[in-house]
Amino acid sequence: MLTRLFSLFEGRHYRYLIVGILVFWINAWFAKWIFTFPYFSEGFFQKNLGNLIALELALICSYPLHKYITWLEGSEDFLKKLVQFHYYSFLGIIIRIFVFALLIFLGFGWLVSSFFSIGFVILVNFVSFDRFVFIPKEESIASNSLSYSAEGEGIGTLETIEEAVIYNRWIASKILDYLGEKNLEIGAGTGTIASITSENFPIDVFDLSKDNYNFLKQRFKSVKNIRNIGQDILSIKTKNYYDCIYSSNVMEHIEEDTKILNHSLSLLKKGGFFVAIVPAMPILYSMFDKKIGHVRRYSKQDIKRWEQSIQPLYKIKWLKRNYFNPIGAIGWLIKMKFLHQKQIKKQDAMIMNSLIPFIAWLDYLPLPFGQSMLLVLKKI
């Protein structure tokens, strides 16, 4: 588990944590030094002023550390980014105070409230610095507000935004354990997930969209582990052949999803796996879901529906039917359900990409909700 979690970290994540520890001690040293002056120990106002000065001195010191060490930048836009850095740092402080006060109000103790408020602001600061202060120039040139095509082909979903490398590997990591010598991806889109799974496993990729099919042929023409590229999985007649058949955000587009499910099971060997990552929670269904061709968001009722469809035909064992990505669920509820956002923006995708290494451990908890579900069946 730890190996998989740490594999999601990139260099800047480690450097951020190391520099953060250093900044903590710098802040503590400045506070200790400032409170050697009697003035700052005389009353409530003076004590808070002393803490504020210590914090400001620590921020001034932390800015070049993060700029040069964490994000490996040069001296360009030094003053402009210093102002931005201060703005987001103080925004983080306000958020920390709010979270701390909220937890205290809800009855949590000082220690728990401090721990969670500090942890929360560590995440907020990293995302703020990574996406709004030290964002690479090549990413800031255009907003790239991508969305799905009207036909629901999934061109702009998170896993098809190539820059969201960490997010894509996180999704692929949920599939890797079930791959074998013969594997097939349903609805491969532009091949983002297949490009990862095919690093170590042979994959057949299928997508009904003619445009995607042609793109996949061009993209993978020199990739040895991409064995076959096709369009309609229902055209495959070879039974008991594959070790694993998987899909990522595909089944929700299919009205008769159980038809694809049962056909996939017919293609699997005994002991083979069917893996589906699907959007979860009907309560999150929005106009955006409808626009991009989502027939449904999955729930426990859909699991029962699958079971009823499979039972007369095949023997299966459920290995996983888990919710994951609760942070994404909250974001989807706010942006898509309440604010009626009409597209997935690249900036939103990259914010999630920055967050993944810090929140991936939540996948190992028995969560009661999440943006997605991981469904894994074993044919027996």
Tab-separated table of C-alpha atoms in Angstrom:
chain	number	residue	atom	x	y	z
A	1	MET	CA	0.000	0.000	0.000
A	2	LEU	CA	2.710	2.492	0.993
A	3	THR	CA	4.710	1.757	-2.155
A	4	ARG	CA	1.687	2.516	-4.308
A	5	LEU	CA	0.872	5.699	-2.400
A	6	PHE	CA	4.421	7.038	-2.566
A	7	SER	CA	4.627	6.196	-6.272
A	8	LEU	CA	2.128	9.021	-6.849
A	9	PHE	CA	4.468	11.611	-5.332
A	10	GLU	CA	6.630	13.672	-7.645
A	11	GLY	CA	9.779	15.529	-6.682
A	12	ARG	CA	8.027	18.770	-5.861
A	13	HIS	CA	5.713	17.021	-3.363
A	14	TYR	CA	8.675	15.702	-1.384
A	15	ARG	CA	10.511	19.021	-1.620
A	16	TYR	CA	7.398	20.888	-0.461
A	17	LEU	CA	7.136	18.760	2.678
A	18	ILE	CA	10.861	19.055	3.444
A	19	VAL	CA	10.871	22.832	2.936
A	20	GLY	CA	7.670	23.032	4.993
A	21	ILE	CA	9.385	21.382	7.961
A	22	LEU	CA	12.285	23.815	7.607
A	23	VAL	CA	9.896	26.791	7.459
A	24	PHE	CA	8.129	25.540	10.600
A	25	TRP	CA	11.415	25.677	12.514
A	26	ILE	CA	12.258	29.076	11.018
A	27	ASN	CA	8.889	30.375	12.223
A	28	ALA	CA	9.473	28.891	15.690
A	29	TRP	CA	12.959	30.459	15.865
A	30	PHE	CA	11.653	33.906	14.868
A	31	ALA	CA	8.826	33.629	17.426
A	32	LYS	CA	11.278	32.677	20.160
A	33	TRP	CA	13.541	35.585	19.217
A	34	ILE	CA	10.708	38.150	19.011
A	35	PHE	CA	9.327	37.205	22.415
A	36	THR	CA	12.680	37.967	24.011
A	37	PHE	CA	11.561	41.606	23.666
A	38	PRO	CA	9.416	42.516	26.718
A	39	TYR	CA	6.997	44.592	24.636
A	40	PHE	CA	5.594	41.535	22.870
A	41	SER	CA	4.752	39.791	26.144
A	42	GLU	CA	2.739	42.586	27.754
A	43	GLY	CA	-0.801	41.958	26.495
A	44	PHE	CA	-3.123	40.222	24.057
A	45	PHE	CA	-2.527	42.718	21.230
A	46	GLN	CA	1.246	42.694	21.641
A	47	LYS	CA	1.414	38.878	21.721
A	48	ASN	CA	-0.609	38.563	18.527
A	49	LEU	CA	1.484	41.271	16.891
A	50	GLY	CA	4.598	39.309	17.814
A	51	ASN	CA	3.164	36.134	16.293
A	52	LEU	CA	2.210	38.037	13.135
A	53	ILE	CA	5.714	39.472	12.751
A	54	ALA	CA	7.265	36.037	13.269
A	55	LEU	CA	4.928	34.603	10.650
A	56	GLU	CA	5.720	37.369	8.168
A	57	LEU	CA	9.468	36.874	8.600
A	58	ALA	CA	9.015	33.126	8.086
A	59	LEU	CA	6.974	33.751	4.922
A	60	ILE	CA	9.655	36.059	3.537
A	61	CYS	CA	12.222	33.314	4.130
A	62	SER	CA	9.991	30.548	2.790
A	63	TYR	CA	9.251	32.231	-0.535
A	64	PRO	CA	12.749	31.850	-2.063
A	65	LEU	CA	13.014	28.349	-0.581
A	66	HIS	CA	9.837	27.270	-2.352
A	67	LYS	CA	10.653	29.177	-5.539
A	68	TYR	CA	14.198	27.873	-5.947
A	69	ILE	CA	14.038	24.499	-4.185
A	70	THR	CA	10.457	23.197	-4.232
A	71	TRP	CA	9.459	24.376	-7.713
A	72	LEU	CA	12.995	24.718	-9.136
A	73	GLU	CA	12.344	28.148	-10.641
A	74	GLY	CA	14.775	30.888	-11.518
A	75	SER	CA	14.564	34.573	-10.581
A	76	GLU	CA	11.974	35.559	-13.188
A	77	ASP	CA	8.904	37.446	-11.900
A	78	PHE	CA	10.422	37.434	-8.413
A	79	LEU	CA	8.478	40.377	-6.948
A	80	LYS	CA	5.220	39.586	-8.737
A	81	LYS	CA	5.246	36.035	-7.435
A	82	LEU	CA	6.260	37.235	-3.968
A	83	VAL	CA	3.012	39.229	-3.804
A	84	GLN	CA	1.014	36.247	-5.090
A	85	PHE	CA	2.761	33.955	-2.611
A	86	HIS	CA	1.842	36.242	0.288
A	87	TYR	CA	-1.756	36.518	-0.873
A	88	TYR	CA	-2.284	32.762	-0.998
A	89	SER	CA	-0.322	32.210	2.214
A	90	PHE	CA	-2.555	34.568	4.176
A	91	LEU	CA	-5.614	33.058	2.503
A	92	GLY	CA	-4.394	29.707	3.829
A	93	ILE	CA	-4.058	31.175	7.326
A	94	ILE	CA	-7.641	32.461	7.210
A	95	ILE	CA	-8.856	29.045	6.045
A	96	ARG	CA	-6.897	27.333	8.814
A	97	ILE	CA	-8.463	29.607	11.460
A	98	PHE	CA	-11.927	28.941	10.020
A	99	VAL	CA	-11.444	25.149	9.955
A	100	PHE	CA	-10.012	25.195	13.489
A	101	ALA	CA	-12.938	27.275	14.804
A	102	LEU	CA	-15.466	25.068	13.008
A	103	LEU	CA	-14.009	21.881	14.499
A	104	ILE	CA	-13.932	23.412	17.982
A	105	PHE	CA	-17.559	24.486	17.520
A	106	LEU	CA	-18.477	20.921	16.502
A	107	GLY	CA	-17.030	19.627	19.755
A	108	PHE	CA	-13.618	18.352	18.702
A	109	GLY	CA	-10.743	18.935	21.078
A	110	TRP	CA	-7.899	21.399	20.642
A	111	LEU	CA	-5.418	18.708	19.547
A	112	VAL	CA	-7.696	17.170	16.905
A	113	SER	CA	-8.777	20.582	15.621
A	114	SER	CA	-5.166	21.737	15.372
A	115	PHE	CA	-4.054	18.562	13.592
A	116	PHE	CA	-6.780	18.658	10.958
A	117	SER	CA	-6.668	22.414	10.400
A	118	ILE	CA	-2.888	22.301	9.888
A	119	GLY	CA	-3.182	19.279	7.582
A	120	PHE	CA	-5.910	20.992	5.594
A	121	VAL	CA	-3.932	24.182	5.126
A	122	ILE	CA	-0.875	22.187	4.006
A	123	LEU	CA	-3.001	20.850	1.144
A	124	VAL	CA	-4.546	24.245	0.387
A	125	ASN	CA	-1.152	25.953	0.293
A	126	PHE	CA	0.389	23.315	-1.949
A	127	VAL	CA	-2.441	23.548	-4.473
A	128	SER	CA	-2.409	27.360	-4.333
A	129	PHE	CA	1.340	27.571	-4.874
A	130	ASP	CA	1.397	24.798	-7.485
A	131	ARG	CA	-1.503	26.032	-9.591
A	132	PHE	CA	-1.578	29.808	-9.078
A	133	VAL	CA	1.905	30.997	-8.084
A	134	PHE	CA	4.529	28.689	-9.546
A	135	ILE	CA	2.415	27.331	-12.412
A	136	PRO	CA	4.618	26.440	-15.425
A	137	LYS	CA	4.430	28.970	-18.240
A	138	GLU	CA	3.513	26.366	-20.829
A	139	GLU	CA	0.386	25.568	-18.813
A	140	SER	CA	-0.623	29.185	-18.199
A	141	ILE	CA	-0.599	30.248	-21.867
A	142	ALA	CA	-4.140	29.011	-22.494
A	143	SER	CA	-6.993	28.116	-20.220
A	144	ASN	CA	-7.808	24.968	-22.223
A	145	SER	CA	-11.375	24.725	-20.978
A	146	LEU	CA	-12.076	21.255	-22.265
A	147	SER	CA	-15.370	19.456	-22.234
A	148	TYR	CA	-16.818	16.222	-23.450
A	149	SER	CA	-18.113	16.127	-26.981
A	150	ALA	CA	-21.875	16.326	-27.414
A	151	GLU	CA	-21.875	12.623	-28.317
A	152	GLY	CA	-20.458	11.745	-24.946
A	153	GLU	CA	-17.159	10.434	-26.307
A	154	GLY	CA	-15.335	11.631	-23.228
A	155	ILE	CA	-12.714	13.752	-24.965
A	156	GLY	CA	-12.325	16.173	-22.088
A	157	THR	CA	-12.731	14.053	-18.997
A	158	LEU	CA	-9.977	14.070	-16.421
A	159	GLU	CA	-8.361	10.851	-17.545
A	160	THR	CA	-8.047	12.129	-21.119
A	161	ILE	CA	-6.256	15.316	-20.131
A	162	GLU	CA	-2.715	14.171	-20.733
A	163	GLU	CA	-1.162	16.756	-18.425
A	164	ALA	CA	-2.931	15.256	-15.404
A	165	VAL	CA	-0.238	12.587	-15.191
A	166	ILE	CA	-0.625	11.820	-11.490
A	167	TYR	CA	-4.411	11.539	-11.762
A	168	ASN	CA	-4.121	9.202	-14.737
A	169	ARG	CA	-1.623	6.946	-12.960
A	170	TRP	CA	-3.832	6.914	-9.874
A	171	ILE	CA	-6.776	5.682	-11.957
A	172	ALA	CA	-4.604	3.134	-13.775
A	173	SER	CA	-3.195	1.853	-10.468
A	174	LYS	CA	-6.663	0.584	-9.560
A	175	ILE	CA	-6.583	-1.670	-12.634
A	176	LEU	CA	-2.973	-2.895	-12.695
A	177	ASP	CA	-3.368	-5.606	-10.029
A	178	TYR	CA	-5.871	-7.477	-12.203
A	179	LEU	CA	-4.024	-7.478	-15.527
A	180	GLY	CA	-2.549	-10.641	-17.002
A	181	GLU	CA	-1.154	-11.901	-20.292
A	182	LYS	CA	-4.278	-11.038	-22.317
A	183	ASN	CA	-6.191	-7.857	-21.536
A	184	LEU	CA	-8.765	-5.625	-23.176
A	185	GLU	CA	-9.850	-2.041	-22.549
A	186	ILE	CA	-13.423	-1.062	-23.393
A	187	GLY	CA	-13.886	2.546	-24.511
A	188	ALA	CA	-10.203	3.475	-24.616
A	189	GLY	CA	-10.916	7.043	-25.749
A	190	THR	CA	-7.659	8.642	-26.830
A	191	GLY	CA	-5.599	6.004	-25.031
A	192	THR	CA	-4.551	7.808	-21.861
A	193	ILE	CA	-5.123	4.857	-19.527
A	194	ALA	CA	-3.956	2.307	-22.116
A	195	SER	CA	-0.679	4.209	-22.465
A	196	ILE	CA	-0.031	3.444	-18.777
A	197	THR	CA	-1.349	-0.119	-18.550
A	198	SER	CA	0.558	-1.075	-21.710
A	199	GLU	CA	3.875	-0.119	-20.134
A	200	ASN	CA	4.038	-3.594	-18.572
A	201	PHE	CA	1.083	-5.541	-19.981
A	202	PRO	CA	-0.244	-6.435	-23.445
A	203	ILE	CA	-3.553	-4.669	-24.132
A	204	ASP	CA	-6.233	-4.802	-26.827
A	205	VAL	CA	-7.987	-1.426	-27.046
A	206	PHE	CA	-11.509	-0.858	-28.354
A	207	ASP	CA	-13.542	2.310	-28.864
A	208	LEU	CA	-16.774	2.743	-30.830
A	209	SER	CA	-15.948	6.288	-31.907
A	210	LYS	CA	-14.430	6.299	-35.387
A	211	ASP	CA	-12.366	9.386	-34.545
A	212	ASN	CA	-10.979	7.750	-31.403
A	213	TYR	CA	-10.355	4.497	-33.279
A	214	ASN	CA	-8.300	6.319	-35.919
A	215	PHE	CA	-6.461	8.281	-33.232
A	216	LEU	CA	-5.625	5.085	-31.322
A	217	LYS	CA	-4.242	3.448	-34.460
A	218	GLN	CA	-1.955	6.409	-35.025
A	219	ARG	CA	-0.930	6.807	-31.388
A	220	PHE	CA	-0.105	3.171	-30.747
A	221	LYS	CA	1.221	2.125	-34.151
A	222	SER	CA	4.716	1.587	-32.713
A	223	VAL	CA	3.730	0.335	-29.239
A	224	LYS	CA	4.422	-3.410	-29.036
A	225	ASN	CA	2.159	-4.027	-26.053
A	226	ILE	CA	-0.889	-2.670	-27.872
A	227	ARG	CA	-1.763	-5.919	-29.629
A	228	ASN	CA	-5.054	-5.082	-31.293
A	229	ILE	CA	-7.153	-1.969	-31.932
A	230	GLY	CA	-10.853	-2.326	-32.640
A	231	GLN	CA	-14.201	-0.599	-32.303
A	232	ASP	CA	-17.059	-2.839	-31.204
A	233	ILE	CA	-16.356	-5.281	-28.381
A	234	LEU	CA	-19.542	-7.147	-29.345
A	235	SER	CA	-17.800	-8.182	-32.564
A	236	ILE	CA	-15.348	-10.322	-30.561
A	237	LYS	CA	-16.487	-13.939	-30.596
A	238	THR	CA	-13.515	-15.658	-28.925
A	239	LYS	CA	-14.792	-17.072	-25.630
A	240	ASN	CA	-12.814	-17.700	-22.431
A	241	TYR	CA	-9.805	-15.804	-23.772
A	242	TYR	CA	-8.959	-12.714	-21.723
A	243	ASP	CA	-7.391	-12.471	-18.267
A	244	CYS	CA	-8.840	-9.002	-17.656
A	245	ILE	CA	-11.340	-6.708	-19.328
A	246	TYR	CA	-11.529	-3.196	-17.915
A	247	SER	CA	-13.056	0.204	-18.539
A	248	SER	CA	-12.626	3.657	-17.050
A	249	ASN	CA	-15.682	5.930	-17.096
A	250	VAL	CA	-17.360	4.110	-19.966
A	251	MET	CA	-20.196	1.906	-18.655
A	252	GLU	CA	-22.265	4.931	-17.616
A	253	HIS	CA	-22.586	5.912	-21.304
A	254	ILE	CA	-24.188	2.588	-22.255
A	255	GLU	CA	-27.946	2.165	-21.893
A	256	GLU	CA	-27.704	-1.626	-21.931
A	257	ASP	CA	-24.614	-1.857	-19.771
A	258	THR	CA	-25.474	-5.390	-18.644
A	259	LYS	CA	-25.249	-6.526	-22.279
A	260	ILE	CA	-21.633	-5.339	-22.396
A	261	LEU	CA	-21.005	-6.779	-18.937
A	262	ASN	CA	-22.269	-10.256	-19.819
A	263	HIS	CA	-20.501	-10.290	-23.177
A	264	SER	CA	-17.282	-9.311	-21.399
A	265	LEU	CA	-17.744	-12.161	-18.928
A	266	SER	CA	-18.138	-14.560	-21.850
A	267	LEU	CA	-14.767	-13.403	-23.186
A	268	LEU	CA	-13.023	-13.865	-19.832
A	269	LYS	CA	-11.241	-17.019	-18.761
A	270	LYS	CA	-12.302	-18.636	-15.522
A	271	GLY	CA	-10.420	-16.709	-12.888
A	272	GLY	CA	-10.421	-13.616	-15.117
A	273	PHE	CA	-11.379	-10.144	-13.913
A	274	PHE	CA	-13.877	-7.544	-15.068
A	275	VAL	CA	-12.905	-4.109	-13.741
A	276	ALA	CA	-15.040	-0.993	-14.148
A	277	ILE	CA	-14.396	2.488	-12.819
A	278	VAL	CA	-17.684	4.384	-12.981
A	279	PRO	CA	-19.117	7.708	-11.727
A	280	ALA	CA	-21.016	7.189	-8.484
A	281	MET	CA	-23.963	8.574	-6.550
A	282	PRO	CA	-27.138	9.474	-8.481
A	283	ILE	CA	-27.514	12.504	-6.200
A	284	LEU	CA	-24.524	14.013	-8.038
A	285	TYR	CA	-26.174	13.623	-11.455
A	286	SER	CA	-26.160	17.047	-13.118
A	287	MET	CA	-26.974	18.729	-16.404
A	288	PHE	CA	-23.325	18.255	-17.247
A	289	ASP	CA	-23.701	14.479	-16.810
A	290	LYS	CA	-26.633	14.581	-19.210
A	291	LYS	CA	-24.748	16.754	-21.686
A	292	ILE	CA	-21.811	14.372	-21.890
A	293	GLY	CA	-23.962	11.319	-22.368
A	294	HIS	CA	-24.102	9.794	-18.898
A	295	VAL	CA	-27.120	7.494	-18.714
A	296	ARG	CA	-26.585	7.045	-14.989
A	297	ARG	CA	-24.301	7.506	-12.028
A	298	TYR	CA	-23.878	4.198	-10.226
A	299	SER	CA	-25.201	3.157	-6.841
A	300	LYS	CA	-25.607	-0.021	-4.802
A	301	GLN	CA	-28.873	-0.597	-6.693
A	302	ASP	CA	-26.905	-0.908	-9.929
A	303	ILE	CA	-24.741	-3.572	-8.311
A	304	LYS	CA	-27.906	-5.550	-7.542
A	305	ARG	CA	-29.069	-5.002	-11.127
A	306	TRP	CA	-25.770	-6.379	-12.415
A	307	GLU	CA	-26.039	-9.384	-10.112
A	308	GLN	CA	-29.547	-10.198	-11.342
A	309	SER	CA	-28.340	-10.019	-14.938
A	310	ILE	CA	-25.260	-12.183	-14.354
A	311	GLN	CA	-26.737	-14.826	-12.053
A	312	PRO	CA	-28.459	-17.015	-14.696
A	313	LEU	CA	-25.358	-17.030	-16.919
A	314	TYR	CA	-22.119	-16.956	-14.930
A	315	LYS	CA	-20.684	-17.556	-11.513
A	316	ILE	CA	-18.846	-14.543	-10.212
A	317	LYS	CA	-17.284	-13.259	-7.033
A	318	TRP	CA	-17.254	-9.601	-6.079
A	319	LEU	CA	-13.759	-8.470	-5.117
A	320	LYS	CA	-14.447	-4.743	-4.872
A	321	ARG	CA	-17.443	-2.434	-5.020
A	322	ASN	CA	-15.955	0.579	-3.318
A	323	TYR	CA	-16.537	4.306	-3.407
A	324	PHE	CA	-13.449	6.446	-3.859
A	325	ASN	CA	-12.470	10.101	-4.321
A	326	PRO	CA	-14.683	11.841	-1.723
A	327	ILE	CA	-12.922	15.158	-2.410
A	328	GLY	CA	-13.944	14.912	-6.050
A	329	ALA	CA	-17.531	14.200	-4.976
A	330	ILE	CA	-17.649	17.417	-2.965
A	331	GLY	CA	-16.174	19.381	-5.864
A	332	TRP	CA	-18.627	17.832	-8.332
A	333	LEU	CA	-21.570	18.604	-6.035
A	334	ILE	CA	-20.569	22.255	-5.772
A	335	LYS	CA	-19.430	22.950	-9.332
A	336	MET	CA	-21.658	20.727	-11.430
A	337	LYS	CA	-24.771	20.304	-9.287
A	338	PHE	CA	-25.082	23.658	-7.527
A	339	LEU	CA	-23.159	26.050	-9.806
A	340	HIS	CA	-24.200	24.272	-13.033
A	341	GLN	CA	-20.724	24.383	-14.538
A	342	LYS	CA	-20.961	23.278	-18.167
A	343	GLN	CA	-17.475	21.906	-18.706
A	344	ILE	CA	-14.507	20.367	-16.958
A	345	LYS	CA	-11.826	23.033	-16.980
A	346	LYS	CA	-8.206	22.119	-17.307
A	347	GLN	CA	-7.434	24.164	-14.199
A	348	ASP	CA	-9.836	22.041	-12.141
A	349	ALA	CA	-8.271	18.857	-13.489
A	350	MET	CA	-4.783	20.055	-12.633
A	351	ILE	CA	-5.832	21.073	-9.112
A	352	MET	CA	-7.047	17.516	-8.567
A	353	ASN	CA	-3.812	16.278	-10.115
A	354	SER	CA	-1.850	18.247	-7.498
A	355	LEU	CA	-4.000	16.916	-4.650
A	356	ILE	CA	-3.941	13.203	-5.481
A	357	PRO	CA	-0.675	12.258	-3.699
A	358	PHE	CA	-1.982	13.760	-0.451
A	359	ILE	CA	-5.477	12.238	-0.549
A	360	ALA	CA	-4.948	8.849	-2.229
A	361	TRP	CA	-4.735	7.141	1.185
A	362	LEU	CA	-8.475	7.774	1.581
A	363	ASP	CA	-9.029	4.998	-0.978
A	364	TYR	CA	-8.114	2.448	1.681
A	365	LEU	CA	-10.944	3.535	3.983
A	366	PRO	CA	-14.484	2.066	3.785
A	367	LEU	CA	-15.959	5.306	2.479
A	368	PRO	CA	-19.752	5.771	2.425
A	369	PHE	CA	-19.541	8.101	-0.598
A	370	GLY	CA	-17.261	9.181	-3.422
A	371	GLN	CA	-17.211	10.656	-6.898
A	372	SER	CA	-16.508	7.224	-8.394
A	373	MET	CA	-16.881	3.509	-7.713
A	374	LEU	CA	-14.377	0.731	-8.349
A	375	LEU	CA	-16.211	-2.444	-9.357
A	376	VAL	CA	-14.196	-5.664	-9.663
A	377	LEU	CA	-15.714	-9.039	-10.556
A	378	LYS	CA	-13.917	-12.369	-10.764
A	379	LYS	CA	-15.303	-15.074	-13.042
A	380	ILE	CA	-15.294	-18.430	-11.235
